Amino acid sequence: MSKVLQNIEVDLDAELEEQLQWMAPDYSHFEILKKSVDARRGKPRFIYTVEVFGKDETPEKKNFDLEKLQSPPQLPVCIIGAGPAGLFAALRLLERGIPCRLFEQGEATEKRILSIAKFWRKGELNERSNVGFGEGGAGLFSDGKLITRIKSPFIPYVMRRLVEFGAPAEIEYLANPHVGSDKIRRVIPKMREHLIKLGLDLRFNTKVIDLKFSGKNVKAVVLESGEVVDCEQIILATGHSSDIFDVLHQRDVFMEGKSFAVGLRLEHPQIEVNRMQYRDYAEHPKLGSANYKLAYTDKTQGIGVYSFCMCPGGYVLSSGTEKDGLVSNGMSNFNRNSPFANAAIVLSVDHDKNFPGDLFGGMKYRRHLEKQGFEMVHNYGGTRELPAQKLFDFIDGTSKSEIPKTSSPSGAIKAPLHELFDQKFRKLFLEALKKFDRQMKGFLSENAILFGVESRTSCPLRVTRTESFESVSHKGLYPTGEGAGYAGGITSAACDGIKVAESIYQDHLSFSATSG
Ligand SMILES: Cc1cc2nc3c(=O)[nH]c(=O)nc-3n(C[C@H](O)[C@H](O)[C@H](O)COP(=O)(O)OP(=O)(O)OC[C@H]3O[C@@H](n4cnc5c(N)ncnc54)[C@H](O)[C@@H]3O)c2cc1C
């Protein structure tokens, strides 16, 4: 009988196999179920959970085959947006035998990569196809961290399918799974091929500009070309940066303001972060690039300051989607081997306290910051760069120091980022940084650089849903993923897309049961 061994501690210079030889001397082979690094004290160690098997035993492969509808509906479901939520919703629907169409305003991966390169090199933004928009959604140029805080039965399915499309097998067991931007860009076109084989009507460069309802029931989507595509269900997987929110508002789709976070992105040399986390073992070849997760709460004001989307061995990206707005974000490749580490340091923005009665208040604030960032770059003689400031200058309220080489592919230009935010923001930001420095000695580093503006951490709106994941105001409209306010990353958006697809499947099942 196979058995599961949990929390096996393995010294940095030892091998798991050696340890297993005395823990389970009769084992023939094993499978890693979980692996993490514990670097809290002394010499870092690996912590494993492993399943060991006897000679004739084979690991049981979880089966993800699904039952299909016997009589598929006539009208395909319309999905808007080819990010993780839209793509996984399409996959699940097709595997359930439900036909669907997917409309994506941006380009397919291969062309999108070229549009992004042009933007970083020349500052020429394609407003439909960029770091936020296009096949793969915001996830395509992401850091590719697949870790999520949600507990969903669909996570193993998502990981398995990604592995089948070419992601590294380790994402099925690592505690901190990571695919990296380079690998995601190879996985998504394979997923596309598979979806098309399953019958997906997939249209790139196709923007949905309106939704049609008959009373409060979904009737059709309207494409920019003027084409009206009839449907009874729309999966709205448009992400947190789409202008579709204006359409939803005009059509009286119920939405609520939602709290979010804004701030700046901070970059350190990776070796400094390794030293902060791994101390004397900073350059140990088995450890790779270290990461961190830091948080501080000002209890009197109820405002949180925290690190977000930490990218070890990564790059700071210019990732805006509007011509006059500038956004920073981060990514890394699978090997996490750039000499820099970056993370967003953001403050929570409570919707009700800051924008009472103004549904679009958060959106407007976000846009205002991005516009200011953009203007700063141009006022300081830049064209395509990100505005940047040495951390110590930010603390002193000056911008005298030149910016050394950074990881940003579009470059960086010296700018007074401290002027972007009010006194209250700066005070909290600095208190948090001081606390982080106490937790990670050296965090306040002479070499650290801030970039503006980290404004797209999550959606400032929620398109509120019922328990069956339909809009509370419109039947047949299924808001999903990050833009709907129900996910906050690649894996959670993918799981949410699946959840919505399953709800549509269950609806069809009960309809066939009652009608047949
Ligand atoms: C640089 C960067 C790094 C990131 N790193 C990570 C990470 O490491 N790990 C992680 O978990 N998350 C990361 N994220 C966040 C993650 O990418 C998102 O949470 C996730 O992609 C959200 O998925 P989604 O499907 O809900 O929406 P999106 O991925 O935003 O996709 C929405 C899609 O809808 C399309 N669309 C919008 N409106 C229309 C319309 N009217 N008509 C047609 N198409 C439309 C858009 O073009 C877009 O392609 C990162 C994001 C960025 C930008």
Coordinates of C-alpha atoms and ligand atoms in Angstrom, one line a residue:
M1 CA 0.0 0.0 0.0
S2 CA 1.3 3.5 -0.8
K3 CA 1.6 5.9 2.0
V4 CA 1.9 9.6 2.4
L5 CA 4.8 11.1 4.4
Q6 CA 4.2 14.7 5.5
N7 CA 6.6 17.5 6.5
I8 CA 9.8 15.7 5.7
E9 CA 12.6 18.2 6.4
V10 CA 15.6 17.9 4.1
D11 CA 18.8 19.7 4.7
L12 CA 19.9 22.1 2.0
D13 CA 22.9 19.9 1.2
A14 CA 21.1 16.5 1.5
E15 CA 18.9 14.7 -1.0
L16 CA 15.3 13.7 -0.5
E17 CA 16.0 10.2 -1.8
E18 CA 18.6 9.6 1.0
Q19 CA 16.1 10.6 3.6
L20 CA 13.4 8.4 2.2
Q21 CA 15.8 5.4 2.3
W22 CA 15.6 5.3 6.1
M23 CA 12.1 6.7 6.5
A24 CA 10.5 4.1 4.1
P25 CA 13.2 1.5 3.4
D26 CA 10.9 -0.7 1.4
Y27 CA 9.7 1.9 -1.1
S28 CA 10.3 1.4 -4.7
H29 CA 9.5 4.9 -6.1
F30 CA 7.8 8.1 -4.9
E31 CA 5.9 11.1 -6.0
I32 CA 6.3 14.6 -4.6
L33 CA 2.9 16.0 -3.5
K34 CA 4.3 19.3 -2.0
K35 CA 7.6 21.1 -1.8
S36 CA 8.5 24.4 0.0
V37 CA 11.5 26.1 1.5
D38 CA 11.7 27.0 5.2
A39 CA 14.2 29.8 5.6
R40 CA 12.9 31.4 8.8
R41 CA 15.8 30.4 11.0
G42 CA 19.3 29.1 10.6
K43 CA 20.2 27.1 7.5
P44 CA 17.3 26.9 5.0
R45 CA 15.6 23.5 4.6
F46 CA 13.3 22.0 2.1
I47 CA 9.9 20.6 3.4
Y48 CA 8.3 17.9 1.4
T49 CA 5.1 15.9 1.4
V50 CA 5.7 12.7 -0.5
E51 CA 3.7 9.6 -1.5
V52 CA 5.9 6.4 -1.5
F53 CA 4.9 3.3 -3.4
G54 CA 5.9 -0.4 -3.2
K55 CA 7.4 -2.3 -6.2
D56 CA 4.2 -3.1 -8.1
E57 CA 2.2 0.0 -7.2
T58 CA 1.6 2.9 -9.6
P59 CA 0.6 6.4 -8.6
E60 CA -3.2 6.8 -9.1
K61 CA -3.7 9.5 -11.8
K62 CA -6.7 11.7 -11.0
N63 CA -9.2 11.5 -13.8
F64 CA -10.5 14.8 -15.1
D65 CA -12.8 13.3 -17.9
L66 CA -16.2 14.9 -17.8
E67 CA -19.7 13.9 -18.7
K68 CA -21.2 15.7 -21.7
L69 CA -24.6 17.0 -22.4
Q70 CA -26.6 14.5 -24.5
S71 CA -28.4 17.2 -26.5
P72 CA -26.3 20.3 -26.8
P73 CA -28.1 23.7 -27.0
Q74 CA -28.5 25.3 -30.4
L75 CA -27.2 28.8 -29.6
P76 CA -23.6 29.0 -28.5
V77 CA -22.7 30.7 -25.3
C78 CA -20.9 34.0 -26.0
I79 CA -17.7 34.6 -23.9
I80 CA -16.1 38.0 -23.9
G81 CA -12.4 38.1 -23.1
A82 CA -9.6 35.5 -23.6
G83 CA -7.9 35.8 -20.2
P84 CA -7.6 32.9 -17.8
A85 CA -11.3 33.2 -16.9
G86 CA -12.6 33.2 -20.5
L87 CA -10.2 30.6 -21.8
F88 CA -11.0 28.1 -18.9
A89 CA -14.7 28.8 -19.2
A90 CA -14.5 27.9 -22.9
L91 CA -12.5 24.8 -22.2
R92 CA -15.0 23.6 -19.6
L93 CA -18.1 24.3 -21.7
L94 CA -16.6 22.5 -24.7
E95 CA -15.6 19.5 -22.6
R96 CA -19.2 19.5 -21.3
G97 CA -20.5 19.5 -24.9
I98 CA -21.8 23.1 -24.9
P99 CA -20.9 25.1 -28.0
C100 CA -19.4 28.6 -27.4
R101 CA -17.9 31.6 -29.1
L102 CA -15.1 33.7 -27.7
F103 CA -14.5 37.3 -28.6
E104 CA -11.2 39.0 -27.7
Q105 CA -10.4 42.6 -28.6
G106 CA -6.6 41.9 -28.6
E107 CA -4.4 39.9 -30.9
A108 CA -3.3 36.3 -30.8
T109 CA -0.1 35.6 -28.7
E110 CA 2.4 35.7 -31.6
K111 CA 1.2 39.2 -32.8
R112 CA 0.6 40.5 -29.3
I113 CA 4.2 39.9 -28.4
L114 CA 5.3 42.1 -31.3
S115 CA 2.8 44.9 -30.3
I116 CA 4.2 44.8 -26.7
A117 CA 7.8 44.9 -27.9
K118 CA 7.0 48.0 -30.0
F119 CA 5.4 49.7 -27.1
W120 CA 8.4 49.1 -24.8
R121 CA 10.9 50.1 -27.5
K122 CA 9.1 53.1 -29.1
G123 CA 6.3 54.0 -26.7
E124 CA 3.7 53.2 -29.4
L125 CA 0.7 51.7 -27.5
N126 CA -1.8 49.4 -29.3
E127 CA -4.8 50.1 -27.1
R128 CA -6.4 46.8 -28.0
S129 CA -3.4 44.6 -27.7
N130 CA -0.9 45.2 -24.9
V131 CA 0.3 43.8 -21.5
G132 CA -3.3 43.8 -20.3
F133 CA -5.2 42.9 -23.4
G134 CA -5.0 40.1 -26.0
E135 CA -4.9 36.3 -26.0
G136 CA -4.1 35.0 -22.5
G137 CA -5.4 38.3 -21.0
A138 CA -3.3 40.0 -18.3
G139 CA -2.1 36.5 -17.5
L140 CA 0.0 36.2 -20.7
F141 CA 2.7 38.7 -19.7
S142 CA 2.3 38.0 -16.0
D143 CA 4.8 36.7 -13.5
G144 CA 3.1 33.4 -13.9
K145 CA 2.7 32.7 -10.2
L146 CA -0.1 30.2 -9.9
I147 CA -0.4 30.3 -6.1
T148 CA -3.8 31.3 -4.9
R149 CA -5.5 31.9 -1.5
I150 CA -8.8 30.5 -2.7
K151 CA -9.8 26.9 -1.9
S152 CA -11.4 25.5 -5.0
P153 CA -12.0 21.9 -6.1
F154 CA -11.0 23.1 -9.7
I155 CA -7.4 24.0 -8.9
P156 CA -6.0 20.4 -9.6
Y157 CA -8.0 20.5 -12.9
V158 CA -6.5 23.8 -13.9
M159 CA -2.9 22.6 -13.1
R160 CA -3.4 19.4 -15.0
R161 CA -4.7 21.1 -18.1
L162 CA -1.9 23.6 -18.0
V163 CA 0.6 20.7 -17.8
E164 CA -1.1 19.0 -20.7
F165 CA -0.6 22.2 -22.7
G166 CA 3.1 22.3 -21.9
A167 CA 3.5 23.8 -18.4
P168 CA 6.2 22.2 -16.2
A169 CA 4.8 19.1 -14.3
E170 CA 6.0 20.5 -11.0
I171 CA 3.1 23.0 -10.8
E172 CA 0.9 20.0 -9.8
Y173 CA 2.8 19.6 -6.5
L174 CA 4.8 22.7 -5.6
A175 CA 3.5 24.8 -2.8
N176 CA 4.4 27.9 -4.7
P177 CA 3.8 27.0 -8.4
H178 CA 5.2 29.3 -11.0
V179 CA 5.2 29.0 -14.8
G180 CA 6.9 32.2 -15.8
S181 CA 6.0 34.5 -18.6
D182 CA 8.2 32.7 -21.2
K183 CA 6.4 29.4 -20.6
I184 CA 2.9 30.8 -20.4
R185 CA 3.5 32.3 -23.8
R186 CA 4.0 28.8 -25.2
V187 CA 1.2 27.2 -23.2
I188 CA -1.6 29.5 -24.3
P189 CA -1.2 28.9 -28.1
K190 CA -1.4 25.2 -27.4
M191 CA -4.5 25.7 -25.4
R192 CA -5.9 27.8 -28.3
E193 CA -5.2 24.9 -30.8
H194 CA -7.0 22.5 -28.5
L195 CA -10.0 24.8 -28.0
I196 CA -10.4 25.2 -31.8
K197 CA -10.2 21.4 -32.2
L198 CA -13.0 21.1 -29.7
G199 CA -15.0 23.5 -31.9
L200 CA -14.5 26.9 -30.4
D201 CA -15.5 29.9 -32.6
L202 CA -12.6 32.1 -31.6
R203 CA -12.3 35.6 -32.9
F204 CA -9.3 37.9 -32.1
N205 CA -9.3 41.6 -32.8
T206 CA -13.0 41.6 -32.1
K207 CA -14.3 44.0 -29.6
V208 CA -17.7 43.7 -28.0
I209 CA -19.2 47.2 -27.8
D210 CA -22.7 46.5 -26.5
L211 CA -24.9 43.9 -24.9
K212 CA -28.5 43.4 -25.9
F213 CA -31.2 42.4 -23.5
S214 CA -34.9 41.5 -23.9
G215 CA -36.3 42.9 -20.7
K216 CA -33.8 41.6 -18.2
N217 CA -32.8 38.5 -20.3
V218 CA -29.6 38.3 -22.4
K219 CA -30.4 38.5 -26.1
A220 CA -27.1 39.2 -28.0
V221 CA -23.7 40.8 -28.1
V222 CA -22.9 43.6 -30.5
L223 CA -19.4 43.6 -32.1
E224 CA -17.6 46.7 -33.2
S225 CA -18.1 45.6 -36.9
G226 CA -21.8 46.1 -36.3
E227 CA -22.5 42.3 -36.3
V228 CA -25.1 41.3 -33.7
V229 CA -24.5 37.8 -32.4
D230 CA -27.6 36.2 -30.7
C231 CA -27.1 34.2 -27.5
E232 CA -28.9 33.3 -24.3
Q233 CA -25.9 33.3 -22.1
I234 CA -22.9 35.7 -22.0
I235 CA -19.8 35.0 -19.9
L236 CA -18.3 38.4 -19.2
A237 CA -14.6 37.7 -18.6
T238 CA -13.3 41.1 -19.5
G239 CA -10.8 41.7 -16.7
H240 CA -10.3 44.8 -14.5
S241 CA -9.2 47.2 -17.2
S242 CA -11.9 47.0 -19.8
D243 CA -14.1 49.9 -20.8
I244 CA -17.1 47.5 -20.9
F245 CA -18.1 48.8 -17.4
D246 CA -19.5 52.0 -19.1
V247 CA -21.7 49.7 -21.3
L248 CA -22.9 47.7 -18.2
H249 CA -23.7 51.0 -16.5
Q250 CA -25.7 52.2 -19.4
R251 CA -27.6 48.9 -19.6
D252 CA -28.4 49.1 -15.9
V253 CA -26.4 46.0 -15.0
F254 CA -26.0 46.1 -11.2
M255 CA -22.5 46.9 -10.0
E256 CA -21.0 47.9 -6.6
G257 CA -17.9 49.9 -5.8
K258 CA -15.2 47.6 -4.4
S259 CA -12.1 48.3 -2.3
F260 CA -8.7 47.9 -4.1
A261 CA -5.1 49.0 -3.6
V262 CA -2.6 51.4 -5.2
G263 CA 1.0 52.2 -4.7
L264 CA 4.4 51.9 -6.3
R265 CA 6.6 49.0 -7.5
L266 CA 9.9 48.6 -5.6
E267 CA 13.0 47.0 -7.1
H268 CA 16.1 45.6 -5.3
P269 CA 19.1 43.8 -6.6
Q270 CA 18.1 40.1 -6.3
I271 CA 21.3 39.3 -4.4
E272 CA 20.2 41.8 -1.6
V273 CA 16.9 40.0 -1.2
N274 CA 18.7 36.6 -1.2
R275 CA 20.9 37.9 1.6
M276 CA 17.9 39.2 3.6
Q277 CA 16.2 35.9 3.3
Y278 CA 18.9 33.2 3.1
R279 CA 21.7 35.1 5.0
D280 CA 25.0 33.1 4.6
Y281 CA 23.3 30.8 2.1
A282 CA 22.3 33.6 -0.3
E283 CA 24.3 32.1 -3.2
H284 CA 23.5 28.5 -2.6
P285 CA 22.8 27.0 -6.0
K286 CA 19.8 25.0 -4.8
L287 CA 17.9 28.0 -3.5
G288 CA 17.4 30.2 -6.5
S289 CA 15.9 33.7 -6.2
A290 CA 14.3 34.5 -2.9
N291 CA 11.0 36.2 -2.5
Y292 CA 9.1 37.9 0.3
K293 CA 5.6 38.8 1.5
L294 CA 5.2 41.7 3.9
A295 CA 2.3 43.4 5.5
Y296 CA 1.6 46.3 7.8
T297 CA -1.7 47.6 9.1
D298 CA -2.4 51.0 10.6
K299 CA -5.0 50.0 13.1
T300 CA -6.3 53.4 13.9
Q301 CA -7.1 54.2 10.3
G302 CA -7.8 50.6 9.2
I303 CA -5.5 50.9 6.2
G304 CA -3.2 48.0 5.1
V305 CA 0.1 48.4 3.4
Y306 CA 1.4 45.2 1.8
S307 CA 3.7 43.8 -0.8
F308 CA 1.9 42.4 -3.8
C309 CA 2.8 40.3 -6.8
M310 CA 6.5 39.8 -5.8
C311 CA 8.6 38.8 -8.8
P312 CA 12.0 37.3 -7.8
G313 CA 14.5 37.4 -10.7
G314 CA 12.0 39.5 -12.5
Y315 CA 11.4 42.6 -14.6
V316 CA 9.4 45.8 -13.9
L317 CA 7.0 46.3 -16.8
S318 CA 5.2 49.3 -18.3
S319 CA 1.8 47.8 -18.6
G320 CA -0.7 50.5 -19.3
T321 CA -3.7 50.1 -21.6
E322 CA -4.6 53.7 -22.3
K323 CA -2.7 56.3 -24.4
D324 CA -2.4 58.9 -21.7
G325 CA -1.9 56.6 -18.6
L326 CA 1.1 54.8 -17.2
V327 CA 1.0 51.6 -15.2
S328 CA 3.7 49.5 -13.6
N329 CA 3.6 45.8 -13.0
G330 CA 6.1 42.9 -12.7
M331 CA 6.9 39.6 -14.4
S332 CA 9.6 37.0 -14.5
N333 CA 10.6 34.0 -16.6
F334 CA 10.5 30.4 -15.5
N335 CA 14.1 30.5 -14.3
R336 CA 13.7 33.7 -12.4
N337 CA 17.2 34.7 -13.4
S338 CA 17.2 38.4 -13.9
P339 CA 19.5 40.1 -11.4
F340 CA 16.6 42.1 -9.9
A341 CA 13.7 41.4 -7.6
N342 CA 10.5 43.6 -7.6
A343 CA 7.2 43.8 -5.8
A344 CA 4.4 46.2 -5.6
I345 CA 4.0 48.0 -2.3
V346 CA 0.4 49.1 -2.1
L347 CA -2.1 50.7 0.3
S348 CA -5.6 49.5 0.5
V349 CA -8.2 52.0 -0.7
D350 CA -11.6 51.5 0.9
H351 CA -14.3 52.3 -1.6
D352 CA -17.0 53.4 0.8
K353 CA -14.8 55.7 2.9
N354 CA -13.0 57.3 -0.1
F355 CA -15.8 57.5 -2.7
P356 CA -19.1 57.4 -0.9
G357 CA -22.0 57.3 -3.5
D358 CA -19.7 57.4 -6.5
L359 CA -19.7 54.0 -8.2
F360 CA -16.9 54.9 -10.6
G361 CA -14.9 56.8 -7.9
G362 CA -12.2 54.1 -7.7
M363 CA -11.9 53.9 -11.4
K364 CA -11.5 57.7 -11.6
Y365 CA -8.9 57.8 -8.9
R366 CA -6.9 55.0 -10.6
R367 CA -7.1 56.8 -14.0
H368 CA -6.0 60.1 -12.3
L369 CA -2.8 58.5 -10.8
E370 CA -2.0 56.8 -14.2
K371 CA -2.4 60.1 -16.0
Q372 CA -0.2 61.9 -13.5
G373 CA 2.5 59.2 -13.9
F374 CA 2.3 59.6 -17.7
E375 CA 2.6 63.4 -17.5
M376 CA 5.6 63.1 -15.2
V377 CA 7.5 61.0 -17.7
H378 CA 6.8 63.5 -20.5
N379 CA 7.5 66.6 -18.2
Y380 CA 10.9 65.0 -17.4
G381 CA 11.9 64.5 -21.0
G382 CA 10.8 60.9 -21.4
T383 CA 8.8 59.2 -24.1
R384 CA 8.3 55.5 -23.3
E385 CA 10.0 55.1 -19.9
L386 CA 8.5 54.4 -16.4
P387 CA 8.8 57.2 -13.9
A388 CA 11.3 56.1 -11.2
Q389 CA 12.9 57.4 -8.0
K390 CA 15.5 56.1 -5.7
L391 CA 13.9 54.9 -2.5
F392 CA 16.0 57.1 -0.3
D393 CA 15.0 60.1 -2.4
F394 CA 11.3 59.2 -2.0
I395 CA 11.9 59.1 1.8
D396 CA 13.6 62.5 1.7
G397 CA 11.0 64.0 -0.7
T398 CA 13.6 64.9 -3.4
S399 CA 14.5 63.4 -6.8
K400 CA 18.1 64.4 -7.1
S401 CA 19.7 61.0 -7.7
E402 CA 20.2 59.5 -11.2
I403 CA 18.5 56.2 -11.8
P404 CA 21.0 53.4 -12.4
K405 CA 20.3 50.4 -14.7
T406 CA 17.0 48.7 -13.9
S407 CA 15.2 45.7 -15.2
S408 CA 12.5 47.6 -17.0
P409 CA 12.5 46.8 -20.8
S410 CA 11.1 50.3 -21.5
G411 CA 13.7 52.1 -19.4
A412 CA 13.2 54.4 -16.4
I413 CA 13.3 58.1 -16.0
K414 CA 14.0 60.1 -12.8
A415 CA 10.7 61.6 -11.5
P416 CA 9.4 62.9 -8.2
L417 CA 7.0 60.0 -7.4
H418 CA 6.5 61.3 -3.8
E419 CA 4.4 64.1 -5.4
L420 CA 1.8 61.6 -6.7
F421 CA 0.3 60.9 -3.4
D422 CA -0.9 63.0 -0.4
Q423 CA 0.8 63.4 3.0
K424 CA -1.3 60.6 4.6
F425 CA -0.3 58.1 2.0
R426 CA 3.4 59.0 2.2
K427 CA 3.4 58.7 6.0
L428 CA 1.8 55.3 6.0
F429 CA 4.0 54.1 3.1
L430 CA 7.1 55.1 5.0
E431 CA 5.9 53.6 8.3
A432 CA 5.3 50.3 6.5
L433 CA 8.8 50.4 4.8
K434 CA 10.4 50.9 8.2
K435 CA 8.5 48.0 9.6
F436 CA 9.5 45.9 6.6
D437 CA 13.1 46.8 7.2
R438 CA 12.9 45.6 10.8
Q439 CA 11.5 42.3 9.4
M440 CA 14.0 42.0 6.6
K441 CA 17.2 43.8 7.5
G442 CA 18.4 45.8 4.5
F443 CA 15.0 46.3 2.9
L444 CA 15.6 50.0 3.1
S445 CA 18.5 49.9 0.7
E446 CA 20.5 52.5 -1.0
N447 CA 20.1 50.5 -4.2
A448 CA 16.3 50.2 -4.1
I449 CA 14.3 52.0 -6.7
L450 CA 10.6 52.8 -6.9
F451 CA 8.5 52.9 -10.1
G452 CA 5.1 54.4 -10.7
V453 CA 2.2 53.7 -10.8
E454 CA 1.0 50.4 -9.3
S455 CA -2.7 51.0 -9.9
R456 CA -4.1 47.8 -11.4
T457 CA -3.9 45.4 -8.4
S458 CA -7.6 44.5 -8.6
C459 CA -10.9 45.8 -9.9
P460 CA -12.5 48.9 -8.2
L461 CA -15.9 47.5 -9.1
R462 CA -17.9 44.3 -8.7
V463 CA -20.5 43.1 -11.1
T464 CA -22.6 41.4 -8.4
R465 CA -23.8 37.8 -8.9
T466 CA -26.4 35.5 -7.5
E467 CA -25.6 32.1 -6.0
S468 CA -25.8 30.6 -9.4
F469 CA -23.2 33.2 -10.6
E470 CA -25.6 35.2 -12.8
S471 CA -25.8 39.0 -12.6
V472 CA -28.3 39.9 -9.9
S473 CA -30.0 42.2 -12.3
H474 CA -29.8 40.3 -15.7
K475 CA -30.6 36.7 -16.4
G476 CA -28.1 34.8 -18.6
L477 CA -25.3 37.3 -17.9
Y478 CA -22.4 35.6 -16.1
P479 CA -19.7 38.0 -14.8
T480 CA -16.5 36.2 -14.0
G481 CA -12.9 36.6 -13.2
E482 CA -11.0 39.6 -12.0
G483 CA -13.1 42.2 -13.8
A484 CA -16.3 40.9 -12.1
G485 CA -14.5 41.3 -8.8
Y486 CA -14.5 37.5 -8.1
A487 CA -10.9 36.6 -8.6
G488 CA -7.5 38.1 -8.0
G489 CA -5.0 36.2 -10.1
I490 CA -4.5 33.6 -12.8
T491 CA -5.5 30.5 -10.9
S492 CA -8.5 32.1 -9.2
A493 CA -9.7 33.7 -12.4
A494 CA -9.4 30.3 -14.2
C495 CA -11.3 28.5 -11.4
D496 CA -14.0 31.2 -11.5
G497 CA -14.4 30.8 -15.2
I498 CA -14.9 27.0 -14.7
K499 CA -17.3 27.6 -11.9
V500 CA -19.5 29.8 -14.2
A501 CA -19.3 27.2 -17.0
E502 CA -20.3 24.5 -14.6
S503 CA -23.3 26.5 -13.6
I504 CA -24.4 26.9 -17.2
Y505 CA -23.9 23.1 -17.6
Q506 CA -26.0 22.4 -14.5
D507 CA -28.7 24.7 -15.9
H508 CA -28.8 22.8 -19.1
L509 CA -28.9 19.4 -17.3
S510 CA -31.9 20.4 -15.2
F511 CA -33.6 21.8 -18.2
S512 CA -33.1 18.5 -20.2
A513 CA -34.3 16.6 -17.1
T514 CA -37.5 18.6 -16.8
S515 CA -38.2 18.8 -20.5
G516 CA -37.3 15.2 -21.4
Ligands
LIG1 C1 2.2 42.2 -15.6 C2 1.3 41.4 -14.8 C3 1.7 40.4 -14.0 C4 0.9 39.6 -13.3 N1 1.4 38.6 -12.5 C5 0.5 37.7 -12.0 C6 1.0 36.5 -11.3 O1 2.2 36.2 -11.3 N2 0.1 35.6 -10.8 C7 -1.2 35.8 -10.8 O2 -2.0 35.0 -10.3 N3 -1.7 36.9 -11.4 C8 -0.9 37.8 -12.0 N4 -1.4 38.9 -12.7 C9 -2.8 39.1 -12.6 C10 -3.5 38.2 -13.6 O3 -2.9 38.2 -14.8 C11 -5.0 38.5 -13.6 O4 -5.5 38.3 -12.3 C12 -5.8 37.5 -14.6 O5 -5.2 37.6 -15.9 C13 -7.3 37.9 -14.6 O6 -7.9 37.1 -15.5 P1 -9.3 37.4 -16.2 O7 -9.5 36.4 -17.2 O8 -10.3 37.7 -15.2 O9 -9.0 38.8 -16.9 P2 -7.9 39.3 -17.9 O10 -6.7 38.4 -17.9 O11 -7.7 40.7 -17.6 O12 -8.5 39.1 -19.4 C14 -9.6 39.9 -19.8 C15 -9.6 39.9 -21.4 O13 -10.8 40.5 -21.8 C16 -10.5 41.2 -23.0 N5 -11.6 42.2 -23.2 C17 -11.9 43.3 -22.3 N6 -13.0 44.0 -22.8 C18 -13.3 43.4 -24.0 C19 -14.3 43.7 -25.0 N7 -15.2 44.7 -24.8 N8 -14.4 42.9 -26.1 C20 -13.5 41.9 -26.2 N9 -12.5 41.6 -25.3 C21 -12.4 42.3 -24.2 C22 -9.2 41.9 -22.7 O14 -8.6 42.3 -23.9 C23 -8.4 40.8 -22.0 O15 -7.7 40.0 -22.8 C24 -0.5 39.8 -13.4 C25 -1.0 40.8 -14.2 C26 -0.1 41.6 -14.9 C27 -0.7 42.6 -15.8

